Amino acid sequence: MAVEITDSNFQTVVKDSDKVVLVDFWAEWCGPCRMVGPIVEELAKEYDGKAVIGKLNVDNNPNVSMEFGVRNIPTILFFKGGKLVDKQVGAVPKAQLAAKLQAHL
Amino acid sequence: MLLLNFDALKLPIIHPQYIQKYSALELLAKQVVEGFITGLHKSPFHGFSVEFAEYRIYNPGESTKHIDWKLYGRSDKLFIKRYEEETNLRCQLVIDASSSMYYPVDVKADAETQNNKINFSIKCAAALSELLLRQRDAVGLSVFSDKLNFHAPARSSTAQKKMLFAELENLQQQYNPKTTVETFAGTLLDQIAEITHKRSLIIIFSDMFDNADKEDALFAALQHLKHKKHEVLLFHVHDKKSELNFDFENRPHHFIDMESGEEIKLNPQQAKENYLKHMSSYIGNLKTKCGQFKIDFIEADIAEGFDKILYAYLVKRAAIL
């Protein structure tokens, strides 16, 4: 199960983590996000223990979205050691996300 | 993206007999493609349509054309829909029209049940053009024997379609076993590689019966195509029964080389072993070279249907786009 990330737990879950963290910025009304959602859940299962996979609802958590200038959704940000290392905008196939994640492990 | 699971698809087999009752090549191509698509369940067309990929926040001052107004109505949010445009493909169909492609000779051009190699290639090329042009991919055609008989660079217009079908039909009618034309596949493929500037998918229909001493030139030409960054699909068109298995009645036969006119009388049983040995080593060599150059080598038996050809193309397209 992907971790629910919010404005309040972003510091502890993402910035203070020593693992690679994938954050999926999504919204309920966004069609393409619903295509990416299940892929993120699958990745959460596959990378359980190796990386942290989380989802952040942009409607409920505007601060983090603003901090990283997320203007397009779905956007997937990759963090390593609390720092932003990679970015993927738009709905993409699972293999592409997995490859990006793998590159930072 | 197109995913094909061949086992799960219960595809109808398109028999050449069924479609050949339509004489016009274009109609035939349509029939093949329609039957093929019905079997696929999932539309293979994805070149022209665009895929909705993401939402972007609307910036004041920007054109309001792409705003998702339904979303605005539901949630008071101004977002722009962004689409991912899928690239289209350029495809150059290359047909070998040397005399050996007119084998078996006893097949008439309008035969209902049988094909000779050139007819089979023409029909496959027509079906592929139909499929490609329907999804707005660009198609070109090259026909060669001992020289480049015809060359039209890839385009996706309706005029191009008419021109291609006219040329293919013309090729179908050119059948004349009395004039023999040799194959210079090596030289001609080299020439095609030189004049096809834009990166394309090159689909070759040939029996690959070039002179044995020109084998190196042939491989060099295939390498040239790959060097120019083209993707190559090579359909080895053959009559499996007689050409690969050398399956003839056990009585003296009169064999004629269709390209040089050379004649020989022999009993098939005596030559069979030697023939099979040479043939399998030649095909083996060809396959190895194609493997080395990352060229897809596909055996196309003229006794089989066209669906194998269309699948091979679709799989290749899914892989390169």
Short mmCIF file of C-alpha atoms in Angstrom, two decimals:
data_model
loop_
_atom_site.label_atom_id
_atom_site.label_comp_id
_atom_site.label_asym_id
_atom_site.label_seq_id
_atom_site.Cartn_x
_atom_site.Cartn_y
_atom_site.Cartn_z
CA MET A 1 0.00 0.00 0.00
CA ALA A 2 1.35 3.42 -0.96
CA VAL A 3 1.94 5.82 1.94
CA GLU A 4 -0.48 8.75 2.22
CA ILE A 5 1.70 11.86 2.19
CA THR A 6 0.35 15.22 3.42
CA ASP A 7 1.66 18.71 4.08
CA SER A 8 2.14 17.78 7.72
CA ASN A 9 4.02 14.48 7.32
CA PHE A 10 6.07 15.44 4.25
CA GLN A 11 9.08 16.42 6.38
CA THR A 12 9.27 13.10 8.23
CA VAL A 13 8.27 10.74 5.42
CA VAL A 14 10.21 12.33 2.56
CA LYS A 15 12.82 14.86 3.68
CA ASP A 16 14.12 12.90 6.67
CA SER A 17 14.11 9.54 4.89
CA ASP A 18 17.40 7.94 3.91
CA LYS A 19 15.64 5.79 1.31
CA VAL A 20 14.58 6.68 -2.20
CA VAL A 21 11.08 8.16 -2.07
CA LEU A 22 8.60 8.31 -4.95
CA VAL A 23 5.74 10.79 -4.55
CA ASP A 24 2.74 10.70 -6.87
CA PHE A 25 0.95 14.08 -7.01
CA TRP A 26 -2.67 13.40 -7.91
CA ALA A 27 -6.25 14.60 -7.64
CA GLU A 28 -9.54 12.75 -7.63
CA TRP A 29 -11.01 14.56 -10.62
CA CYS A 30 -8.00 13.91 -12.86
CA GLY A 31 -8.40 11.08 -15.35
CA PRO A 32 -4.75 10.44 -16.15
CA CYS A 33 -3.98 10.29 -12.39
CA ARG A 34 -6.35 7.35 -12.16
CA MET A 35 -4.26 5.59 -14.76
CA VAL A 36 -1.08 6.18 -12.80
CA GLY A 37 -2.63 5.34 -9.40
CA PRO A 38 -2.73 1.54 -9.79
CA ILE A 39 0.81 1.55 -11.20
CA VAL A 40 2.04 3.39 -8.11
CA GLU A 41 0.27 0.85 -5.90
CA GLU A 42 1.97 -1.99 -7.79
CA LEU A 43 5.34 -0.32 -7.39
CA ALA A 44 4.64 0.07 -3.66
CA LYS A 45 4.21 -3.69 -3.40
CA GLU A 46 7.23 -4.53 -5.53
CA TYR A 47 9.61 -2.10 -3.85
CA ASP A 48 8.36 -2.73 -0.31
CA GLY A 49 11.35 -2.26 2.02
CA LYS A 50 13.61 -0.97 -0.77
CA ALA A 51 11.97 2.39 -1.41
CA VAL A 52 9.14 4.49 -0.01
CA ILE A 53 6.25 4.93 -2.42
CA GLY A 54 3.75 7.62 -1.51
CA LYS A 55 0.76 9.54 -2.88
CA LEU A 56 -0.06 13.17 -2.28
CA ASN A 57 -3.44 14.70 -3.00
CA VAL A 58 -2.78 18.17 -4.44
CA ASP A 59 -6.23 19.50 -3.48
CA ASN A 60 -5.75 18.78 0.19
CA ASN A 61 -2.04 19.59 0.36
CA PRO A 62 -1.31 22.78 -1.57
CA ASN A 63 1.86 23.71 0.37
CA VAL A 64 4.03 20.82 -0.85
CA SER A 65 2.67 21.20 -4.36
CA MET A 66 3.62 24.87 -4.31
CA GLU A 67 7.03 24.25 -2.82
CA PHE A 68 7.99 21.98 -5.72
CA GLY A 69 6.12 23.98 -8.35
CA VAL A 70 3.83 21.13 -9.30
CA ARG A 71 1.55 22.71 -11.89
CA ASN A 72 0.78 19.60 -13.89
CA ILE A 73 -0.81 16.46 -12.62
CA PRO A 74 -0.05 13.63 -12.53
CA THR A 75 3.51 14.49 -11.57
CA ILE A 76 5.82 12.01 -9.95
CA LEU A 77 8.81 13.28 -8.01
CA PHE A 78 11.74 11.13 -6.94
CA PHE A 79 13.66 12.03 -3.77
CA LYS A 80 16.91 10.59 -2.49
CA GLY A 81 18.30 11.61 0.90
CA GLY A 82 15.52 14.20 1.13
CA LYS A 83 16.61 15.90 -2.09
CA LEU A 84 14.68 16.03 -5.35
CA VAL A 85 16.57 13.90 -7.91
CA ASP A 86 14.12 13.22 -10.73
CA LYS A 87 10.72 14.19 -12.09
CA GLN A 88 8.13 12.64 -14.37
CA VAL A 89 5.18 14.64 -15.65
CA GLY A 90 2.14 13.00 -17.23
CA ALA A 91 0.80 9.49 -17.46
CA VAL A 92 3.55 7.08 -18.46
CA PRO A 93 3.86 3.29 -18.60
CA LYS A 94 4.94 1.37 -15.53
CA ALA A 95 8.26 0.34 -17.06
CA GLN A 96 9.32 3.96 -17.38
CA LEU A 97 8.59 4.72 -13.72
CA ALA A 98 10.25 1.50 -12.57
CA ALA A 99 13.37 2.33 -14.61
CA LYS A 100 13.64 5.80 -13.03
CA LEU A 101 13.14 4.36 -9.57
CA GLN A 102 15.67 1.61 -10.18
CA ALA A 103 18.26 4.13 -11.37
CA HIS A 104 18.28 5.83 -7.98
CA LEU A 105 18.32 2.73 -5.79
CA MET B 1 0.55 1.56 -26.22
CA LEU B 2 -0.34 -1.60 -28.09
CA LEU B 3 -0.01 -4.88 -26.31
CA LEU B 4 -0.61 -8.05 -28.22
CA ASN B 5 -1.27 -11.32 -26.52
CA PHE B 6 -1.43 -13.75 -29.38
CA ASP B 7 -2.53 -16.73 -27.33
CA ALA B 8 -5.50 -14.93 -25.85
CA LEU B 9 -6.67 -13.67 -29.21
CA LYS B 10 -8.83 -16.21 -30.92
CA LEU B 11 -8.19 -14.98 -34.38
CA PRO B 12 -10.09 -15.97 -37.45
CA ILE B 13 -7.85 -17.36 -40.13
CA ILE B 14 -8.05 -15.30 -43.28
CA HIS B 15 -7.76 -17.68 -46.15
CA PRO B 16 -6.47 -16.29 -49.41
CA GLN B 17 -9.20 -18.23 -51.21
CA TYR B 18 -11.85 -16.25 -49.42
CA ILE B 19 -10.58 -12.84 -50.29
CA GLN B 20 -9.25 -13.51 -53.72
CA LYS B 21 -12.71 -13.55 -55.20
CA TYR B 22 -12.50 -9.77 -55.12
CA SER B 23 -10.42 -8.92 -58.09
CA ALA B 24 -9.47 -5.36 -57.26
CA LEU B 25 -6.37 -5.23 -55.15
CA GLU B 26 -7.61 -2.37 -53.03
CA LEU B 27 -10.78 -4.18 -52.14
CA LEU B 28 -8.75 -7.23 -51.29
CA ALA B 29 -6.46 -5.21 -49.06
CA LYS B 30 -9.50 -3.75 -47.29
CA GLN B 31 -10.95 -7.18 -46.74
CA VAL B 32 -7.73 -8.51 -45.25
CA VAL B 33 -7.32 -5.55 -42.96
CA GLU B 34 -10.93 -5.49 -41.80
CA GLY B 35 -10.96 -9.19 -41.08
CA PHE B 36 -7.68 -8.86 -39.30
CA ILE B 37 -8.82 -5.99 -37.12
CA THR B 38 -12.08 -7.69 -36.19
CA GLY B 39 -9.98 -10.54 -34.91
CA LEU B 40 -7.73 -8.28 -32.91
CA HIS B 41 -10.53 -6.94 -30.66
CA LYS B 42 -8.32 -4.02 -29.73
CA SER B 43 -7.87 -1.39 -32.40
CA PRO B 44 -4.35 -1.29 -33.70
CA PHE B 45 -4.79 2.33 -34.77
CA HIS B 46 -3.04 4.66 -32.46
CA GLY B 47 -0.99 6.83 -34.69
CA PHE B 48 -3.39 9.65 -35.35
CA SER B 49 -5.38 9.75 -32.15
CA VAL B 50 -3.83 11.58 -29.27
CA GLU B 51 -3.74 10.37 -25.73
CA PHE B 52 -4.93 12.46 -22.81
CA ALA B 53 -1.92 12.42 -20.54
CA GLU B 54 -2.10 15.19 -17.95
CA TYR B 55 -3.73 18.30 -16.54
CA ARG B 56 -1.89 21.60 -16.25
CA ILE B 57 -2.97 24.64 -14.23
CA TYR B 58 -4.41 27.35 -16.49
CA ASN B 59 -2.25 30.46 -16.66
CA PRO B 60 -4.24 33.72 -16.99
CA GLY B 61 -3.79 35.20 -20.45
CA GLU B 62 -3.40 31.80 -22.10
CA SER B 63 -5.80 30.61 -24.79
CA THR B 64 -8.99 29.26 -23.26
CA LYS B 65 -9.37 26.72 -26.05
CA HIS B 66 -8.02 23.73 -24.18
CA ILE B 67 -9.60 24.39 -20.79
CA ASP B 68 -11.53 21.42 -19.44
CA TRP B 69 -14.85 23.19 -18.90
CA LYS B 70 -16.58 20.12 -17.52
CA LEU B 71 -14.02 20.00 -14.77
CA TYR B 72 -14.51 23.75 -14.17
CA GLY B 73 -18.23 23.15 -13.88
CA ARG B 74 -17.74 20.42 -11.32
CA SER B 75 -14.98 21.87 -9.23
CA ASP B 76 -14.36 25.55 -10.10
CA LYS B 77 -10.81 24.65 -11.13
CA LEU B 78 -9.28 25.95 -14.32
CA PHE B 79 -7.12 23.26 -15.83
CA ILE B 80 -5.84 22.63 -19.32
CA LYS B 81 -5.92 19.18 -20.84
CA ARG B 82 -2.61 18.14 -22.33
CA TYR B 83 -2.28 15.37 -24.84
CA GLU B 84 0.55 13.18 -25.78
CA GLU B 85 0.92 13.05 -29.51
CA GLU B 86 2.10 9.74 -30.79
CA THR B 87 4.66 9.79 -33.50
CA ASN B 88 3.77 8.40 -36.86
CA LEU B 89 5.75 5.93 -38.80
CA ARG B 90 7.36 6.05 -42.20
CA CYS B 91 7.42 2.77 -43.97
CA GLN B 92 9.08 1.82 -47.23
CA LEU B 93 7.77 -1.37 -48.82
CA VAL B 94 10.36 -3.04 -51.02
CA ILE B 95 9.33 -5.73 -53.49
CA ASP B 96 11.71 -7.96 -55.39
CA ALA B 97 10.24 -8.38 -58.89
CA SER B 98 12.93 -10.54 -60.45
CA SER B 99 11.90 -13.55 -62.54
CA SER B 100 12.37 -16.04 -59.72
CA MET B 101 9.55 -14.29 -57.85
CA TYR B 102 7.12 -15.48 -60.54
CA TYR B 103 7.53 -19.05 -59.33
CA PRO B 104 5.38 -21.25 -59.40
CA VAL B 105 4.79 -20.38 -63.05
CA ASP B 106 1.66 -22.43 -63.55
CA VAL B 107 -0.27 -20.03 -61.31
CA LYS B 108 -2.29 -17.46 -63.19
CA ALA B 109 -2.29 -13.85 -62.02
CA ASP B 110 -5.99 -14.00 -61.20
CA ALA B 111 -5.91 -17.50 -59.72
CA GLU B 112 -8.42 -17.96 -56.95
CA THR B 113 -6.70 -20.47 -54.76
CA GLN B 114 -3.01 -20.16 -55.44
CA ASN B 115 -0.40 -17.48 -55.37
CA ASN B 116 2.98 -17.25 -56.88
CA LYS B 117 5.61 -15.42 -54.88
CA ILE B 118 5.14 -12.05 -56.56
CA ASN B 119 1.35 -12.18 -56.18
CA PHE B 120 1.68 -13.08 -52.56
CA SER B 121 4.10 -10.19 -52.01
CA ILE B 122 1.86 -7.73 -53.85
CA LYS B 123 -1.17 -8.72 -51.82
CA CYS B 124 0.76 -8.48 -48.56
CA ALA B 125 2.12 -5.09 -49.57
CA ALA B 126 -1.39 -3.90 -50.47
CA ALA B 127 -2.79 -5.06 -47.14
CA LEU B 128 0.07 -3.43 -45.25
CA SER B 129 -0.36 -0.14 -47.15
CA GLU B 130 -4.05 -0.19 -46.30
CA LEU B 131 -3.32 -0.77 -42.62
CA LEU B 132 -0.56 1.85 -42.51
CA LEU B 133 -2.47 4.54 -44.38
CA ARG B 134 -5.54 4.04 -42.25
CA GLN B 135 -3.58 5.01 -39.20
CA ARG B 136 -2.04 7.96 -41.07
CA ASP B 137 1.38 6.42 -41.31
CA ALA B 138 3.39 7.26 -44.39
CA VAL B 139 4.00 4.54 -46.95
CA GLY B 140 6.41 4.35 -49.86
CA LEU B 141 7.10 1.65 -52.40
CA SER B 142 10.20 0.41 -54.17
CA VAL B 143 10.22 -2.32 -56.78
CA PHE B 144 13.48 -3.78 -57.99
CA SER B 145 14.86 -6.61 -60.11
CA ASP B 146 18.14 -6.02 -61.93
CA LYS B 147 17.47 -2.28 -61.63
CA LEU B 148 15.28 -0.06 -59.51
CA ASN B 149 12.03 -0.26 -61.48
CA PHE B 150 10.00 2.03 -59.28
CA HIS B 151 10.60 4.18 -56.25
CA ALA B 152 8.13 6.40 -54.41
CA PRO B 153 9.22 7.91 -51.09
CA ALA B 154 6.91 7.49 -48.11
CA ARG B 155 3.86 9.79 -47.92
CA SER B 156 0.54 9.47 -46.19
CA SER B 157 -1.78 11.20 -48.67
CA THR B 158 -4.77 9.75 -50.48
CA ALA B 159 -3.06 10.42 -53.79
CA GLN B 160 -0.16 8.29 -52.61
CA LYS B 161 -2.56 5.47 -51.83
CA LYS B 162 -4.04 5.56 -55.33
CA MET B 163 -0.61 5.67 -56.88
CA LEU B 164 0.65 2.74 -54.80
CA PHE B 165 -2.32 0.55 -55.61
CA ALA B 166 -2.05 1.40 -59.30
CA GLU B 167 1.62 0.46 -59.26
CA LEU B 168 0.96 -2.77 -57.38
CA GLU B 169 -1.79 -3.75 -59.79
CA ASN B 170 0.46 -2.92 -62.67
CA LEU B 171 3.10 -5.18 -61.19
CA GLN B 172 0.56 -7.95 -60.97
CA GLN B 173 -0.15 -7.68 -64.67
CA GLN B 174 3.45 -7.56 -65.75
CA TYR B 175 3.68 -11.32 -65.58
CA ASN B 176 5.66 -12.58 -68.57
CA PRO B 177 7.73 -15.72 -68.09
CA LYS B 178 9.45 -15.32 -71.43
CA THR B 179 11.54 -12.34 -70.43
CA THR B 180 13.93 -13.17 -67.66
CA VAL B 181 15.23 -10.61 -65.21
CA GLU B 182 17.98 -11.33 -62.73
CA THR B 183 18.10 -10.24 -59.12
CA PHE B 184 20.69 -7.77 -57.95
CA ALA B 185 19.29 -7.61 -54.45
CA GLY B 186 22.60 -6.49 -52.94
CA THR B 187 23.18 -3.54 -55.27
CA LEU B 188 19.56 -2.47 -55.30
CA LEU B 189 19.00 -2.63 -51.55
CA ASP B 190 22.17 -0.60 -51.23
CA GLN B 191 20.70 1.97 -53.59
CA ILE B 192 17.41 2.04 -51.67
CA ALA B 193 19.35 2.56 -48.44
CA GLU B 194 21.11 5.51 -50.10
CA ILE B 195 17.96 7.27 -51.36
CA THR B 196 15.77 6.68 -48.30
CA HIS B 197 16.94 9.61 -46.20
CA LYS B 198 14.55 9.73 -43.33
CA ARG B 199 14.66 6.99 -40.75
CA SER B 200 12.03 4.45 -41.80
CA LEU B 201 10.75 0.97 -41.34
CA ILE B 202 11.88 -0.94 -44.42
CA ILE B 203 9.78 -4.00 -45.22
CA ILE B 204 11.38 -6.24 -47.83
CA PHE B 205 9.57 -8.97 -49.75
CA SER B 206 12.07 -11.16 -51.53
CA ASP B 207 12.92 -14.81 -52.12
CA MET B 208 16.55 -13.78 -51.53
CA PHE B 209 17.68 -15.85 -54.50
CA ASP B 210 20.59 -13.68 -55.45
CA ASN B 211 23.63 -15.12 -57.14
CA ALA B 212 25.62 -17.11 -54.63
CA ASP B 213 28.78 -15.12 -55.34
CA LYS B 214 26.96 -11.86 -54.54
CA GLU B 215 26.05 -12.96 -51.05
CA ASP B 216 28.54 -10.58 -49.49
CA ALA B 217 27.07 -7.63 -51.38
CA LEU B 218 23.63 -8.59 -50.09
CA PHE B 219 24.80 -8.68 -46.48
CA ALA B 220 26.67 -5.41 -46.97
CA ALA B 221 23.43 -3.83 -48.27
CA LEU B 222 21.45 -5.10 -45.27
CA GLN B 223 24.13 -3.67 -43.01
CA HIS B 224 23.95 -0.38 -44.93
CA LEU B 225 20.20 -0.20 -44.23
CA LYS B 226 20.81 -0.69 -40.53
CA HIS B 227 23.67 1.78 -40.59
CA LYS B 228 21.28 4.43 -41.92
CA LYS B 229 19.25 3.79 -38.74
CA HIS B 230 16.39 2.10 -40.57
CA GLU B 231 14.43 -0.69 -38.97
CA VAL B 232 14.29 -3.65 -41.32
CA LEU B 233 11.72 -6.43 -41.63
CA LEU B 234 12.72 -9.07 -44.16
CA PHE B 235 10.00 -11.39 -45.39
CA HIS B 236 11.56 -14.39 -47.03
CA VAL B 237 8.83 -15.25 -49.53
CA HIS B 238 9.00 -18.87 -50.65
CA ASP B 239 6.99 -21.88 -51.70
CA LYS B 240 7.83 -24.15 -48.80
CA LYS B 241 6.72 -27.37 -50.42
CA SER B 242 8.94 -27.22 -53.48
CA GLU B 243 11.59 -24.65 -52.66
CA LEU B 244 12.52 -25.51 -49.11
CA ASN B 245 11.50 -29.16 -48.87
CA PHE B 246 12.18 -29.99 -52.54
CA ASP B 247 9.03 -32.04 -52.56
CA PHE B 248 8.60 -33.30 -56.12
CA GLU B 249 7.18 -36.50 -57.55
CA ASN B 250 9.74 -39.22 -57.97
CA ARG B 251 10.16 -39.09 -61.72
CA PRO B 252 12.61 -37.22 -63.95
CA HIS B 253 11.93 -33.49 -63.97
CA HIS B 254 13.05 -30.67 -66.18
CA PHE B 255 14.32 -27.78 -64.07
CA ILE B 256 14.76 -24.32 -65.56
CA ASP B 257 16.55 -21.45 -63.88
CA MET B 258 13.99 -18.66 -64.15
CA GLU B 259 16.61 -15.94 -64.14
CA SER B 260 19.32 -17.28 -66.43
CA GLY B 261 17.25 -19.70 -68.52
CA GLU B 262 19.70 -22.51 -67.80
CA GLU B 263 18.07 -25.95 -68.03
CA ILE B 264 18.81 -29.24 -66.34
CA LYS B 265 17.15 -32.64 -66.36
CA LEU B 266 17.29 -34.68 -63.21
CA ASN B 267 15.49 -36.96 -60.87
CA PRO B 268 14.48 -34.98 -57.75
CA GLN B 269 15.30 -37.86 -55.41
CA GLN B 270 18.93 -37.86 -56.52
CA ALA B 271 19.43 -34.16 -56.00
CA LYS B 272 17.24 -33.79 -52.94
CA GLU B 273 19.82 -34.46 -50.27
CA ASN B 274 22.38 -32.13 -51.78
CA TYR B 275 19.77 -29.44 -52.45
CA LEU B 276 18.41 -29.55 -48.91
CA LYS B 277 21.93 -29.34 -47.49
CA HIS B 278 22.79 -26.27 -49.55
CA MET B 279 19.44 -24.65 -48.98
CA SER B 280 19.52 -25.06 -45.21
CA SER B 281 23.07 -23.75 -45.04
CA TYR B 282 22.09 -20.70 -47.16
CA ILE B 283 18.99 -19.96 -45.10
CA GLY B 284 20.93 -20.58 -41.90
CA ASN B 285 23.60 -18.14 -43.01
CA LEU B 286 20.99 -15.55 -43.93
CA LYS B 287 19.28 -15.92 -40.57
CA THR B 288 22.56 -15.59 -38.69
CA LYS B 289 23.51 -12.44 -40.59
CA CYS B 290 20.08 -10.93 -40.02
CA GLY B 291 20.40 -11.77 -36.34
CA GLN B 292 23.77 -10.02 -36.24
CA PHE B 293 22.40 -6.88 -37.89
CA LYS B 294 19.23 -6.99 -35.74
CA ILE B 295 17.06 -7.44 -38.82
CA ASP B 296 13.82 -9.36 -38.35
CA PHE B 297 13.89 -12.33 -40.68
CA ILE B 298 10.43 -13.80 -41.17
CA GLU B 299 9.61 -16.82 -43.27
CA ALA B 300 6.57 -16.23 -45.46
CA ASP B 301 5.20 -19.35 -47.11
CA ILE B 302 2.95 -18.46 -50.04
CA ALA B 303 0.60 -21.30 -49.10
CA GLU B 304 -0.23 -19.58 -45.80
CA GLY B 305 -2.50 -16.62 -45.13
CA PHE B 306 -1.55 -12.97 -44.86
CA ASP B 307 -2.24 -12.58 -41.16
CA LYS B 308 1.26 -13.68 -40.18
CA ILE B 309 2.67 -10.81 -42.21
CA LEU B 310 0.35 -8.26 -40.63
CA TYR B 311 1.13 -9.51 -37.11
CA ALA B 312 4.84 -9.35 -37.72
CA TYR B 313 4.43 -5.73 -38.78
CA LEU B 314 2.22 -4.82 -35.81
CA VAL B 315 4.62 -6.40 -33.34
CA LYS B 316 7.50 -4.50 -34.93
CA ARG B 317 5.56 -1.24 -34.86
CA ALA B 318 4.69 -1.67 -31.21
CA ALA B 319 8.34 -2.30 -30.50
CA ILE B 320 9.76 0.71 -32.29
CA LEU B 321 7.25 3.40 -31.40
#
